[in-house]
Amino acid sequence: MKYFDHAASTPPHPEVIRTIAEVMQAHYGNPSSLHASGESGFKLLHRAREVCAQALGVEPSEIVFTSGATESNNMAIKGAALQYRTRGKHLITSMVEHPSVYESFRQLEGLGFEVTFVPVQTDGTVDIEAVMQAVRKDTVLVSIMHVNNETGSIQPVAEIGRELKQKHPRVLFHVDGVQGFGKVPLQIKDSGIDLYSLSAHKIRGPKGAGLLYVRKGVQLFPLLSGGGQEGGVRSGTENVPALVGMAKALRLAKEKEGENIRGWRNVRQRLVEGMASLPELVLNSPADGAPHILHFSYPGMKPEVVLHCLEEDGLEVSTKSACSSKTSEPSRVLLAMGKSMEVAQSGIRISLGDEHTAEDADLLIEALTKAVKRLSGLKGGLK
Amino acid sequence: MNVDMLMLRLGEIMLKGRNRARFEQVVLNHVKRLLNGFPKAQITKDYGRIYIDLGGEPADELLKPLSKVFGITAIIPVVVCTPELEQIQEKAREFLGSLSIEKDTTFKVSGRRVWKAFPHSSHDLNRIISEPLLAAFPCLKVDVKNPELDLRVEVRDDRALLYCQVLPGAGGFPLGTNGKAMLLLSGGIDSPVAGWSAMRRGLEVECVHFHSYPFTSRKAEEKVIELAKVLSQYSGRVKIHLVPFTDIQTSLAGAGQDNLMITLMRRAMLRIATKLAEANDALALVTGDSLGQVASQTLASMNVIGRVTELPLLRPLVTMDKQEIIDLSQQIGTYDLSILPYEDCCTLFVPKSPAIKPNLRVVENVERSLEGLDDMLEKAVQNTVTMVLRPNSQIHYQEDEMTGSPDFPRHDLEKPVQEQGIRGDWF
C-alpha cells in the first residue's frame, strides 16, 4: 500500500519509535515525584523542552507540552480569550481554519465573544489588509493558520504578524503551525507571533503529543486545572515518552527541512503535470502552495468513490481533511475560496511524505487516469 | 541582522589611570574566549573600543554572550565600507533597507569625519548622505533634535563605519579585576542576584552552598548548581563548594532555642564560609541579605550574625526593594530556577517566631553550651566537595578534592550523563 495521506498523519520515524519504547521502559516515574525515578523523568522533559525550543528558535520556558494540536489550538484561543476578556471581547480568525480552531471560536461566540471570520481570496489565502481592517479597539486575538490542511495554501502569517504588532501591539497573534512546520520555513521570533501550535504526528512523531509556544509575558487562562504542571497552564502528568519522541521528531524534521522540501516540490510538480492531462479534474491547490499537499476535485463524483478506486490500486489518499472526512458536507474551505458546490463536494487530497519519489507520482497519475476512465460513465448517477 | 562588525564600548574602566591596560586586557581575553566558536571573526582593540570583524560569522549568535561580558557598556552592530562617498551612500541605503522601515520614522544622519583628508566635512556629510536616503525611503522624516533613527557615519582613513543601534552591555568591571569573594548561595531569589552584582563590580565569586541531604532532595542541590551555572555564563566558569550542613543543623536544633535557630544557623554558615574563604584566598563574603526582608535580615540580626567573621561582609542588595531584586533576577536569568519549590537547608527547622532582635550574649552562651560545635564546623569544611561549573558543560567534581566524606550524597550529578539513565541518542 502506498500512503499519500501525510497531512492526516505520518508514519513515525523508526528512531522516534525506538526512543519512545526505550524511554517508556526505563522511565515510568511521575516527573513530578521527588524521588530519583521521578527526577529522571523530570530531566528528560527538561531536555525535551530544550530540544523542541531549539528546533523552533525560541526559549525552553516558552514551550508548553500538550496532547496535540487540537489541545494547543484550544489552549491558545480559549486561554487567551478568557485571560484577556477584560481587554475586550472581539476575536479574529479566517474562514479556512482547521476545525479545532474554527470550533473553538464558535464556542466562544456562544460565551458572548464576537468573532470576525475573515474571508479568503480565490487561492485560499487571506488578504493582509482584510485582517488589519477587521481589528477593532476591543480585539484581543487574531488566529491565522500557517498552511491550510486541505489545499496547502500558505498564509502570509509573518507579514500579518509584523504588521499587527506594528499597528496594534496589544493584540495577540496565534498561528496554527501544524501543517507548516518542517514544510514551509517560518521564523517564529521575527514574525510577531505570540502563540504557535504544533503536533508531533504530522512530522513523523507520535500521536498524542504536541506543544504550544507561548511567548514570554503572555498569560493563558488554564483550561485544565490540577497539579500545576507545565507552569500551571496545563495540569496533568506529562506523557514523557511521547514528548521525548516529539523532541526527536522535531529535531529530525528541522534538520531535513531543506532536503524534504526539495523532494516534495519535485514529486508535487510531477503530479501537477500529470493531472494536466486529466481535464476532468480541477486543481484546487495554488501553484505556490505548500510543497507536500496537492488538492483537486472531480466535480460531480463522490470523492469517496475515487478514494476507494485508488485504494484498489494500492494507493491511499484522503477526502477533505481527515478530521472531517466522515461527514459528507461540502468542504467549508473550498466554499470559502469561492469554489462551486460541485467542486467543494468532490475534493481529494494527496499529501506527501519524505519517502515519496517521482515513480510514486507516476503510479498515482496512472491510477487516477484509470479511475477517471472507469468512473466517467457513472458521473451524475451517484448524486 | 546583516552587519560586518560589532563594536564594543568599554565603560567605567576607561576612567582608570595606569591600570587601564590590565582591565582592558581582561575584557579582551573574555571576548576572545567567546569567539572560540567563531573562527572567522577577528578582534582588534582601539582606544575605549573593541572591534570584532565578523568575517561572515552571524552577529545574532554573538549578541547574547557578549551582552554578558562585564566591562562592556554597549554593543554596536556596524556596517563597514571603504571611505568613499558613493560607497557610503550605497551602504547607507542598503542598511536602511534591511531595517524594513514601514511606518513614518523621524531620522537624522550624524556624520563624523575622523580622517581629516576626507573631502567632505562632518556637517556636509549629514546632508550628502541623508538626501538620497530621504528620496529612497518616503517614510523617513528629518528631525535633528530627537530622531527615532540616528544613522551614525564615522569616516576613518581605512574604512567608514555605519550604525544606528546601540545595544546595552553588562557594564561594570571586567571579570575578577577587583579580587575574590565567597558567595553564600542558597536556592532563593536573592543570593544569585547578589552574586551577579558582585561579579559585575569585578569580583571573582566562588559559591558556597549548604545542603541538608538527606533531609532535602537532590533536586534542591541541583537547582543551586544550575543557578551557579547561570552565573558562570557571565564568568566562563565558577567554583561551587557544597558543604554538608545536616549534622550542624541537627545539633543546633538540639539546643532547644527555637527562636534563635536562624541566628545560630547563619552564624555557623558564616564561620564555615570564612574558613573556606581563607583556604581559597578570598577576601570577602557576599550574601543576598536585604534589610528587613526576614528575621535574619533585621539590623539587630545582621549585627549578631556578622560578628562571627572578620572578613568584610558585602551585601549588594541590602537597600533594594524585593521587586527590584526580582526584576534583576529575571533579567540575569536566575528567576525561573529560583522559584522551583524544593526544600533547602534554610527552609528546614524554621521556627514559628524567629528572634528579630537576638541578643548577642545569649547567642554566644547557647553556642558555648553546644559541645563540639567547632569540631563539627571543621568537619563540614573537611567534607566540603568542590565542583567547577561552566555554562554548558557537564558537571564534574574537582579531581583533587574527591576525597570528601563518604557520607556525602554521591549522587547522579558526578556520573556521566549516560549513567543517569538519560541517553543523548534519545534526542
mmCIF file of C-alpha atoms in Angstrom, chain A residues 18-19 22-23 27 31 33-34 36 39-40 42-44 47-48 51 59 61 166 244 247-248 251, chain B residues 64 100-103 217-219 222 226 336 340-342 412-413 420-427:
data_model
loop_
_atom_site.group_PDB
_atom_site.id
_atom_site.type_symbol
_atom_site.label_atom_id
_atom_site.label_comp_id
_atom_site.label_asym_id
_atom_site.label_seq_id
_atom_site.Cartn_x
_atom_site.Cartn_y
_atom_site.Cartn_z
ATOM 1 C CA ARG A 18 12.902 3.276 19.360
ATOM 2 C CA THR A 19 13.287 6.309 21.615
ATOM 3 C CA GLU A 22 13.169 2.741 25.454
ATOM 4 C CA VAL A 23 12.067 5.750 27.455
ATOM 5 C CA HIS A 27 11.332 5.947 32.879
ATOM 6 C CA PRO A 31 8.073 13.525 36.553
ATOM 7 C CA SER A 33 7.720 12.973 42.068
ATOM 8 C CA LEU A 34 10.637 13.919 44.255
ATOM 9 C CA ALA A 36 15.023 9.524 41.771
ATOM 10 C CA GLU A 39 13.546 13.093 38.879
ATOM 11 C CA SER A 40 14.897 11.301 35.834
ATOM 12 C CA PHE A 42 11.731 15.453 35.004
ATOM 13 C CA LYS A 43 15.194 15.686 33.475
ATOM 14 C CA LEU A 44 14.018 14.012 30.288
ATOM 15 C CA ARG A 47 15.898 18.105 27.848
ATOM 16 C CA ALA A 48 12.944 17.501 25.518
ATOM 17 C CA VAL A 51 15.444 20.323 22.047
ATOM 18 C CA GLU A 59 13.325 29.742 24.711
ATOM 19 C CA SER A 61 10.485 28.392 29.077
ATOM 20 C CA GLN A 166 3.385 47.438 14.488
ATOM 21 C CA VAL A 244 10.757 12.879 24.217
ATOM 22 C CA ALA A 247 11.506 16.356 20.573
ATOM 23 C CA LYS A 248 13.422 13.949 18.402
ATOM 24 C CA ARG A 251 14.835 17.943 15.537
ATOM 25 C CA LYS B 64 23.684 37.287 23.692
ATOM 26 C CA SER B 100 12.417 47.407 6.635
ATOM 27 C CA ILE B 101 11.005 50.639 7.964
ATOM 28 C CA GLU B 102 7.319 50.777 7.174
ATOM 29 C CA LYS B 103 5.734 53.452 9.285
ATOM 30 C CA SER B 217 16.135 16.170 47.974
ATOM 31 C CA ARG B 218 18.912 16.136 45.467
ATOM 32 C CA LYS B 219 16.815 18.446 43.382
ATOM 33 C CA GLU B 222 20.875 20.504 41.583
ATOM 34 C CA GLU B 226 22.002 25.174 37.892
ATOM 35 C CA ASP B 336 12.812 30.698 36.868
ATOM 36 C CA LEU B 340 11.429 25.979 41.841
ATOM 37 C CA PRO B 341 9.826 24.650 45.000
ATOM 38 C CA TYR B 342 12.291 22.417 46.828
ATOM 39 C CA ASP B 412 23.896 11.271 39.824
ATOM 40 C CA LEU B 413 25.476 14.601 39.233
ATOM 41 C CA GLN B 420 21.995 8.989 34.833
ATOM 42 C CA GLY B 421 19.726 6.895 32.667
ATOM 43 C CA ILE B 422 19.257 9.667 30.146
ATOM 44 C CA ARG B 423 20.793 8.918 26.829
ATOM 45 C CA GLY B 424 21.828 11.511 24.313
ATOM 46 C CA ASP B 425 20.686 9.347 21.418
ATOM 47 C CA TRP B 426 17.095 9.622 22.615
ATOM 48 C CA PHE B 427 17.033 13.154 21.364
#
